[in-house]
Coordinates of C-alpha atoms and ligand atoms in Angstrom, one line a residue:
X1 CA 0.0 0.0 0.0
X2 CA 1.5 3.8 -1.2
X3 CA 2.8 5.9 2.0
X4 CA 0.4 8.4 3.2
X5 CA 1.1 11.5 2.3
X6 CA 2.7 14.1 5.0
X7 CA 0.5 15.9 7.5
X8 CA 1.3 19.0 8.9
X9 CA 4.6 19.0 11.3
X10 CA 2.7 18.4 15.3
X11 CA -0.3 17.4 14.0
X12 CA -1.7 15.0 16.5
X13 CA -2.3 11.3 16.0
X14 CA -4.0 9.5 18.8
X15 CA -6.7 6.9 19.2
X16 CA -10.2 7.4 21.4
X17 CA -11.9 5.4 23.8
X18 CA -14.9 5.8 26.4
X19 CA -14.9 5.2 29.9
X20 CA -18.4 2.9 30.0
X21 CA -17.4 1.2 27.1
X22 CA -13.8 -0.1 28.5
X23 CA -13.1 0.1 32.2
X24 CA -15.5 -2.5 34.1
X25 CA -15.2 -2.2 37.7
X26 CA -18.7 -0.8 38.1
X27 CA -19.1 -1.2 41.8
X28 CA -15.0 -0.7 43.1
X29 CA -13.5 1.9 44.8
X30 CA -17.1 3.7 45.6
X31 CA -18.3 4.6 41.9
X32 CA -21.8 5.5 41.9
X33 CA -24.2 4.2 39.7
X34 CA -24.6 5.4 36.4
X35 CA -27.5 5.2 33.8
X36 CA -25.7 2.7 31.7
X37 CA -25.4 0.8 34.6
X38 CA -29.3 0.7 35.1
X39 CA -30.3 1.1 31.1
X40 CA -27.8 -2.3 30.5
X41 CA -29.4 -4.4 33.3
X42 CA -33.1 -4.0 32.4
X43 CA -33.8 -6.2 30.2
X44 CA -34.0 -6.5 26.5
X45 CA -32.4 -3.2 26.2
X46 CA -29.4 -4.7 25.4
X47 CA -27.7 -6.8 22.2
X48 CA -27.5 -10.2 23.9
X49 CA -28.3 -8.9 27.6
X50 CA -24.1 -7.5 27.5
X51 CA -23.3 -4.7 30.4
X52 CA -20.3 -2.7 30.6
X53 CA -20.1 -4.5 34.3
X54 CA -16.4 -6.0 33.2
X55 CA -16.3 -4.6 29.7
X56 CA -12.3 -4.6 28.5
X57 CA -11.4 -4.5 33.1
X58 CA -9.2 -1.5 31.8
X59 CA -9.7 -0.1 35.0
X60 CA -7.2 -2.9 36.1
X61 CA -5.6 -3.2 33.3
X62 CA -4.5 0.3 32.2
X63 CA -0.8 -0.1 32.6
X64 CA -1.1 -3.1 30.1
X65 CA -2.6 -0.5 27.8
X66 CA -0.9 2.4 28.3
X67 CA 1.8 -0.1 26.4
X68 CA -0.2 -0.6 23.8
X69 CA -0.6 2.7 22.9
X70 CA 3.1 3.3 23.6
X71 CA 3.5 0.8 21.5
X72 CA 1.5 2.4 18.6
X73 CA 3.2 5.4 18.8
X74 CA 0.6 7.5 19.2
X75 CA 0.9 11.5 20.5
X76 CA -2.3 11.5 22.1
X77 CA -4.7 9.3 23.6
X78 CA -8.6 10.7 24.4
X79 CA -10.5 8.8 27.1
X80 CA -12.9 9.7 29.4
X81 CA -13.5 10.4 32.8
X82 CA -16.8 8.8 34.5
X83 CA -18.4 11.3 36.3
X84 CA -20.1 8.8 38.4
X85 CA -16.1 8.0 39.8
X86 CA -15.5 10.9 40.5
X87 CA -19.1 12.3 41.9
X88 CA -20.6 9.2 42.3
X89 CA -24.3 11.1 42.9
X90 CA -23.1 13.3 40.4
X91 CA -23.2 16.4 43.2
X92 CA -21.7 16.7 45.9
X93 CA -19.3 15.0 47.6
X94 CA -16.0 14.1 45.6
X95 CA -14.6 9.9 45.6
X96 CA -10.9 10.5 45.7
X97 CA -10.0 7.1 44.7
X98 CA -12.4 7.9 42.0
X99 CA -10.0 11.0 40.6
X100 CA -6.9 8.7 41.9
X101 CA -7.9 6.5 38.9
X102 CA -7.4 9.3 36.0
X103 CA -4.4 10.8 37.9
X104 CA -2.1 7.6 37.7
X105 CA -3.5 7.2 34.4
X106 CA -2.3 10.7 33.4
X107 CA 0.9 10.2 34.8
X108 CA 1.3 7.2 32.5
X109 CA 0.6 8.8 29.8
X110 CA 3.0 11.6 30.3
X111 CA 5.6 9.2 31.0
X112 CA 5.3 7.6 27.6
X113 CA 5.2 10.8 25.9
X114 CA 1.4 11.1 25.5
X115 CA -0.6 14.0 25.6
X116 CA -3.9 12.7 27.6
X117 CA -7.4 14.1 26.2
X118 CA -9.7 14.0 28.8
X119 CA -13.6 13.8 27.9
X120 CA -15.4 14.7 30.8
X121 CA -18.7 13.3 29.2
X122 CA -19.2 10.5 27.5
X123 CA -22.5 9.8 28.0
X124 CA -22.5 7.8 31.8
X125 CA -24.5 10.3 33.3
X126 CA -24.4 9.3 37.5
X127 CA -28.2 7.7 37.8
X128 CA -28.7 10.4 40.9
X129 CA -28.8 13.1 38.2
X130 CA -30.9 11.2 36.3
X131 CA -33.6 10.4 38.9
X132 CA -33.7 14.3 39.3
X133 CA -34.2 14.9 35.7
X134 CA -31.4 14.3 33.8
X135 CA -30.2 16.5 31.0
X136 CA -33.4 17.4 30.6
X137 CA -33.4 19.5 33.7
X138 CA -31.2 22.8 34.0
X139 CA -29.9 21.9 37.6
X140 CA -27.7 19.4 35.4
X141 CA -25.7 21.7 33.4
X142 CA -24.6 23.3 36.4
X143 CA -23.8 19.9 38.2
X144 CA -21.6 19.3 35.1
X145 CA -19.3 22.5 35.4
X146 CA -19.0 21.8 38.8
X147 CA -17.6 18.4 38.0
X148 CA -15.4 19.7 35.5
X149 CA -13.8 22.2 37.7
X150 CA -13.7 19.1 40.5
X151 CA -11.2 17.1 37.7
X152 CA -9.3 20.0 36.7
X153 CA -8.6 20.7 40.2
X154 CA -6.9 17.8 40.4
X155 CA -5.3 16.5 37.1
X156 CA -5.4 20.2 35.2
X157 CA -1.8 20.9 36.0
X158 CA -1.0 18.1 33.4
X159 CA -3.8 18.4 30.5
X160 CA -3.0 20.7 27.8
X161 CA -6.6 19.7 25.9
X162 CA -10.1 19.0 27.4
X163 CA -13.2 17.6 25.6
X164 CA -16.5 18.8 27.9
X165 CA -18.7 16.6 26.3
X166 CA -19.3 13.8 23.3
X167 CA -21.6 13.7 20.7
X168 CA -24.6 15.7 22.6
X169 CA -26.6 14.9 19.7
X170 CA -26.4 11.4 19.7
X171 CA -26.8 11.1 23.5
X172 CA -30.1 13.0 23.1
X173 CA -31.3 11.5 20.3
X174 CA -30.6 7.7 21.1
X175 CA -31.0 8.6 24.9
X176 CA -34.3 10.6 25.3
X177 CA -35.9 10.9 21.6
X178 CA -35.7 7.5 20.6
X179 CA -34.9 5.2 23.4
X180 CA -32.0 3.1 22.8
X181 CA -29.4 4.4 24.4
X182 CA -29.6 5.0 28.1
X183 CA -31.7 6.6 29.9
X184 CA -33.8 5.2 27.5
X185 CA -36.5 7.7 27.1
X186 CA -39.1 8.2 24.2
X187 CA -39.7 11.9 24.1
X188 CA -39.0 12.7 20.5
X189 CA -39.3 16.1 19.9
X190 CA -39.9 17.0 23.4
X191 CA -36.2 15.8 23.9
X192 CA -35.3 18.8 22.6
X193 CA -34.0 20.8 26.4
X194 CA -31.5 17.9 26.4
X195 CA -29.8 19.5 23.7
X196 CA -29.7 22.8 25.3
X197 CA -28.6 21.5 28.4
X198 CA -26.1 19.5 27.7
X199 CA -24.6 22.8 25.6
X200 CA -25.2 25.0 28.6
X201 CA -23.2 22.4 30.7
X202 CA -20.9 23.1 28.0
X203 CA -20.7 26.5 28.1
X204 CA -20.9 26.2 31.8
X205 CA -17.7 24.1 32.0
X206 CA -15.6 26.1 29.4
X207 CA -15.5 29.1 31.9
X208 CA -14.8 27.0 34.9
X209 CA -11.9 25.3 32.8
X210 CA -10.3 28.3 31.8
X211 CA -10.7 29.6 35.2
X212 CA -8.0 26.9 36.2
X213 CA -5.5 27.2 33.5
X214 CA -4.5 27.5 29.7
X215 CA -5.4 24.3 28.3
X216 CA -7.3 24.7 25.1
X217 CA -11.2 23.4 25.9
X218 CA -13.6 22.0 22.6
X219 CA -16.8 19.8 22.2
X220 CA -17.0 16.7 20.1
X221 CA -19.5 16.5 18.0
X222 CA -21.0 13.9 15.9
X223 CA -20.9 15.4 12.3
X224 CA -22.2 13.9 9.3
X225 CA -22.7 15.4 5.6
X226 CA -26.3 15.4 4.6
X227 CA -27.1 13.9 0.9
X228 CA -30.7 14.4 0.2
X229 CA -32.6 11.7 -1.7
X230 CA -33.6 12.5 -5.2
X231 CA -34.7 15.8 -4.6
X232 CA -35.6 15.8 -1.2
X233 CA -33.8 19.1 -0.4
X234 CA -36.1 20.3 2.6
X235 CA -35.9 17.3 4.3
X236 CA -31.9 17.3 4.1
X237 CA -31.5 20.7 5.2
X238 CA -34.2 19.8 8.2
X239 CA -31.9 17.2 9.0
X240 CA -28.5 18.9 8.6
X241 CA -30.4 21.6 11.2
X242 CA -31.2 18.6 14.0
X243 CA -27.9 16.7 13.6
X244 CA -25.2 19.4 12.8
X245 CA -26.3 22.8 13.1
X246 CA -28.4 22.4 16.4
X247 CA -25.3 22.1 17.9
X248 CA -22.6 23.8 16.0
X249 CA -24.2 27.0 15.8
X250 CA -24.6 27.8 19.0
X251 CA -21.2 27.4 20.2
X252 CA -20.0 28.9 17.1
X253 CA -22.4 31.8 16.2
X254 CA -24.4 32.0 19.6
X255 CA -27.8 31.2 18.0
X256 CA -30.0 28.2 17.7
X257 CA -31.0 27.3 14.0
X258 CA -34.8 28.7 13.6
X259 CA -36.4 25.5 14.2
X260 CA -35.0 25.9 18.2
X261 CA -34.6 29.5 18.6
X262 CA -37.9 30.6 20.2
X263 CA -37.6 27.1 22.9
X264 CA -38.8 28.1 26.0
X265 CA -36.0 26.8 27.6
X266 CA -33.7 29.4 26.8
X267 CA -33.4 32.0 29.7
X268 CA -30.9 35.3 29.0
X269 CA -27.6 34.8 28.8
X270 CA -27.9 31.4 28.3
X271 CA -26.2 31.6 24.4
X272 CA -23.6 34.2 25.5
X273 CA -22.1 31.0 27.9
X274 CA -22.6 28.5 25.2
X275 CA -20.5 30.7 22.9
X276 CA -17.7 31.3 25.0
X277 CA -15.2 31.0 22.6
X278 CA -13.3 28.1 22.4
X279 CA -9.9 26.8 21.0
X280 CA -11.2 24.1 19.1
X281 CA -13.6 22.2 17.7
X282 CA -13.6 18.2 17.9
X283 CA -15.7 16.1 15.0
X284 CA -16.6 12.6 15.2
X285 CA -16.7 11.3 11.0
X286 CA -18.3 7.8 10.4
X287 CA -20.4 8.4 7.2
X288 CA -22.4 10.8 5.5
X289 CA -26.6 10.2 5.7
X290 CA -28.9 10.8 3.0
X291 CA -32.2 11.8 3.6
X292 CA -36.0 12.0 2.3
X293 CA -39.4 13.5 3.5
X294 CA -41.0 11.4 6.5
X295 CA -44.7 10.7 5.2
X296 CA -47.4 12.9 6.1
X297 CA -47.9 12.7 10.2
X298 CA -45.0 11.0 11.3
X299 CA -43.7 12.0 14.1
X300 CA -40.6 13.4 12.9
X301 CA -40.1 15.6 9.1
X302 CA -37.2 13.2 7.8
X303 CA -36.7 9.5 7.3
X304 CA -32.8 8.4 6.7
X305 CA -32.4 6.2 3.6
X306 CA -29.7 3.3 2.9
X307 CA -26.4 4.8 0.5
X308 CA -26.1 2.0 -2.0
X309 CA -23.3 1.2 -4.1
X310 CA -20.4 1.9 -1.6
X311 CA -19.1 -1.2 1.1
X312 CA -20.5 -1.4 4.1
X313 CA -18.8 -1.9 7.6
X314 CA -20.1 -5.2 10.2
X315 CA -22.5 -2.6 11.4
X316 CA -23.5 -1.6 8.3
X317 CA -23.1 1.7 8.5
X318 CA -21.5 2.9 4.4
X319 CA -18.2 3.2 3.7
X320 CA -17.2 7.0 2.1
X321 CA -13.8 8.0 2.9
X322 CA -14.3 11.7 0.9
X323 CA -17.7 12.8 3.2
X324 CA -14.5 13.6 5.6
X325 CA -13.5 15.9 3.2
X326 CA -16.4 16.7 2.4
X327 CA -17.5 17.8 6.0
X328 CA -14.6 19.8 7.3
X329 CA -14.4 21.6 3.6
X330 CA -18.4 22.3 4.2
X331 CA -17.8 23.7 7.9
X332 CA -14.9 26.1 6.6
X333 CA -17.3 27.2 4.0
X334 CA -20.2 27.6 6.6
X335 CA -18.5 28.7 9.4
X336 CA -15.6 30.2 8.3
X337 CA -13.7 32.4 10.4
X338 CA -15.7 31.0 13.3
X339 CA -14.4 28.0 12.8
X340 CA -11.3 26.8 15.3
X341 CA -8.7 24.3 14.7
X342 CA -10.6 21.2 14.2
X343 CA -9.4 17.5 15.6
X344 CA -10.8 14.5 14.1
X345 CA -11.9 13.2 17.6
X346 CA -13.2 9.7 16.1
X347 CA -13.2 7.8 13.3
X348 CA -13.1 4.2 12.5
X349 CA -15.3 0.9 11.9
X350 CA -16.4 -2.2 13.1
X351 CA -15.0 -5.5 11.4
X352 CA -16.1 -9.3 11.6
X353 CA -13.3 -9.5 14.4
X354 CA -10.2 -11.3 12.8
X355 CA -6.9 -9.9 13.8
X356 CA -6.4 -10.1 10.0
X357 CA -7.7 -6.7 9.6
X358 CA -7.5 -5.3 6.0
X359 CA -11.1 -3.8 5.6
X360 CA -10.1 -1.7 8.5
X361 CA -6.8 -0.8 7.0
X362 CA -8.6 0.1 3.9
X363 CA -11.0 2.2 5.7
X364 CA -8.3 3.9 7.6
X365 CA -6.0 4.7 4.7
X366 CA -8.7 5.8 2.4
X367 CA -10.2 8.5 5.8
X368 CA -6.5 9.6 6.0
X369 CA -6.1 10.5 2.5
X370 CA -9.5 11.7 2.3
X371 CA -8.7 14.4 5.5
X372 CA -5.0 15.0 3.9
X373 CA -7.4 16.3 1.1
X374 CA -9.1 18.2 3.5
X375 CA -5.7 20.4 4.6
X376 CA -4.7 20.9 1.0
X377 CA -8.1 22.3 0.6
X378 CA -7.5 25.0 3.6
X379 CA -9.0 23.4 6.7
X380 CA -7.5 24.0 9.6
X381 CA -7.1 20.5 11.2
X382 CA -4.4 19.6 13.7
X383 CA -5.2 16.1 15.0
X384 CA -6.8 12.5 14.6
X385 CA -7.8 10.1 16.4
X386 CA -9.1 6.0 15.5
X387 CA -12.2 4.8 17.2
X388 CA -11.0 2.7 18.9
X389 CA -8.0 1.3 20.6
X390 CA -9.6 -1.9 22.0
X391 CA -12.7 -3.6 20.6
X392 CA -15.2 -2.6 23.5
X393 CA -19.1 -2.5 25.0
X394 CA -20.6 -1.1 21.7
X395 CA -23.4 0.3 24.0
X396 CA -27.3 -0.8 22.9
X397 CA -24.9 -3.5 20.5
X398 CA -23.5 -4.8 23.6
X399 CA -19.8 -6.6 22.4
X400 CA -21.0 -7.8 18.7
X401 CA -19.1 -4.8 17.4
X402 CA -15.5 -5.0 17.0
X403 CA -13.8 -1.5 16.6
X404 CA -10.7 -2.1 18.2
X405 CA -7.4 -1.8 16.7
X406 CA -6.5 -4.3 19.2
X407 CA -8.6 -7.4 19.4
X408 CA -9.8 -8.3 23.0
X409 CA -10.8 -11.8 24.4
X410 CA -13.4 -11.0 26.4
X411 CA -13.3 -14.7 28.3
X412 CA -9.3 -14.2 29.3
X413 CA -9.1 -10.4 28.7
X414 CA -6.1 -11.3 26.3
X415 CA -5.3 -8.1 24.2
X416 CA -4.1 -9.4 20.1
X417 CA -2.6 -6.2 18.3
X418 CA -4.5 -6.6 14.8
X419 CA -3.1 -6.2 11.5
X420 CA -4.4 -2.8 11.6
X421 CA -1.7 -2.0 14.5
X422 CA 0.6 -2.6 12.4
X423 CA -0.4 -0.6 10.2
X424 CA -1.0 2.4 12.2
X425 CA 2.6 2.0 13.8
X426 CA 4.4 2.1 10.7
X427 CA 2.0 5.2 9.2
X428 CA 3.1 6.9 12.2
X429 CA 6.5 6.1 12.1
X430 CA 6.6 7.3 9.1
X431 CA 4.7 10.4 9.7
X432 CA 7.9 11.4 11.9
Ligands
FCB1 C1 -19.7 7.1 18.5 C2 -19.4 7.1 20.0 C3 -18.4 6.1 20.5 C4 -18.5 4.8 19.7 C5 -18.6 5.0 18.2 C6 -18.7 3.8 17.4 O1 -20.9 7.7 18.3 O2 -19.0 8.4 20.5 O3 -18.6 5.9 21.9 O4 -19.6 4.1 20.1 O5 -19.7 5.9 17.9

């Protein structure tokens, strides 16, 4: 396979993982509940009855793969911090062997030469918070900046780059719209203060960051390039509104697209905190999503619609490598000199499991390209990171999705560096 071509001199390369999805150790060292910790024990909620209860026992084995990702040779590696270790009722008082966790873990890191990424959200809300409302009460946001200033109290002095929170559209979509993601709530449209709160946590946690140092601060969010079918063009740009703009513009241009601007929710002053400026701005890429009209009186405007004629990963989801390019070219031309630095904060596909790997090497090497396309082009994008370093709890799909670059034996725990490793390693060799 030809050698990538050169990205920019300190452009990050690191891989991405959540805490829910790898540590296990749900009950040690006093974490609290979360709501994945209730949503995967009800019943039927989850892909074979799987829970995160053991998951990939990073939170034993971290050492172990803190040497994988030395190893790799990655720059930087993004986790996540579970608020319910740290909180564990999410307010209140603060579990020090919790934060002990993330601070050894940090140390590591720095020891090996890599620049840790904290997320402070990834989706493992404490269930406390959730029995009082969840995201979709205000009280949360402020919970969550009061967390965040908890963590960088303690491991701030060594973390150059925070994430406040992952994909807030997915976790109110899948997690109060629709229902299968935890808490597991139904509210479609009425899900909508979710959104706002989870981006005035944001906001919230931005100031309380930057109170405590010079690190830069961004979100992640879940981006995807809207195709419309035929010529469906309302119902794509209704859709790009939910899934992209609802959350881009109002940390970028402190205003809700129409659709969410007059919510009730809202109180003054509320978008002047979510648009405190911030020094980057993370996207998750899997694929783009093409759209149509949803049929008179269903509950939502848009259905999505399958994207023929390109492969498709184990979870089916379609293979494009250029709606990369394709997005961050798009948000330079929408946002443009609102736009920060952007990191590529995911990316990456699920494969039938073999170590022997070359779908995902194709899929990596054809994103790569595709975001090397992307710089030429003019956007301003200074990092990447592969979803994921371990095969892990694909949430509501349980284990039966294999992401990881490493393949894990979930019976023994045994970690088997895929061919895909080895690919990666010598990509980033190379790339110094
Ligand atoms: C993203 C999530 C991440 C992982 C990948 C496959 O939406 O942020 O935790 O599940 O999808």
């Amino acid at each position: 396979m030809a050698a990538l071509p050169s990205f920019p001199p300190g452009f990050l390369w690191g891989v991405s993982t959540a805490a829910y999805q790898i540590e296990g150790a749900v009950r040690e060292d006093g974490r609290g509940p979360s709501i994945w910790d209730t949503f995967s024990h009800t019943p039927g909620r989850i892909r074979d009855g799987d829970t995160g209860d053991v998951a990939c026992d990073h939170y034993h084995r971290w050492a172990q793969d803190v040497e994988l990702l030395a190893e790799l040779g990655v720059s930087a590696y993004r986790f996540s911090i579970a608020w319910p270790r740290v909180q564990p009722a999410g307010a209140g008082p603060v579990n020090g062997a919790g934060l002990d966790f993330y601070d050894r873990l940090v140390d590591a890191l720095l020891a090996r030469g890599i620049a840790p990424v904290p997320t402070l959200f990834h989706w493992d809300l404490p269930q406390a918070l959730e029995d009082a409302g969840g995201w979709l009460s205000r009280d949360t946001s402020h919970r969550f900046a009061d967390y965040a200033a908890v963590v960088a109290d303690r491991i701030g002095d060594r973390v150059s780059r925070w994430i406040t929170l992952n994909e807030p559209v997915v976790h109110m979509a899948q997690g109060y719209a629709f229902g299968t993601h935890a808490p597991g709530r139904m509210l479609m449209m009425d899900a909508l203060p979710v959104a706002h709160h989870q981006l005035l946590g944001h906001g919230l946690a931005v100031r309380a960051l930057r109170a405590r140092g010079g690190a830069e601060v961004m979100i992640t969010n879940n981006c995807t390039p809207v195709w419309p079918a035929g010529d469906d063009l309302d119902a794509a740009e209704v859709y790009d509104a939910f899934h992209n703009r609802l959350f881009l513009d109002p940390v970028l241009r402190g205003e809700y697209p129409s659709f969410a601007a007059e919510a009730g929710f809202v109180q003054d002053g509320d978008m002047d905190v979510i648009a405190t400026p911030m020094d980057a701005l993370g996207i998750n890429y899997y694929n783009p999503t093409r759209v149509k009209a949803a049929p008179e009186g269903a509950p939502l405007p848009f259905e999505t619609v399958d994207i023929e004629g390109v492969p498709k990963t184990a979870f089916g989801w379609p293979v494009v490598p250029d709606g990369l390019r394709e997005l961050l070219v798009g948000l330079r031309e929408r946002y443009d000199e609102l736009l920060p630095p952007v990191y590529v904060t995911e990316n990456g596909c699920s494969t039938d499991g073999s170590v022997h790997d070359g779908d995902r090497i194709d899929y990596l090497d054809g994103h790569l390209r595709a975001l090397h396309a992307a710089i030429e082009a003019g956007a301003d994008v200074r990092g990447y990171f592969v979803w994921s370093l371990l095969d892990n709890f694909e949430w509501a799909e349980g284990y039966s999705q294999r992401f990881g670059l490493v393949h894990v034996d979930y019976e023994t725990q045994r970690r088997t560096p895929r061919d895909s490793f080895a690919w990666m390693r010598a990509a980033l060799a190379e790339q110094r």
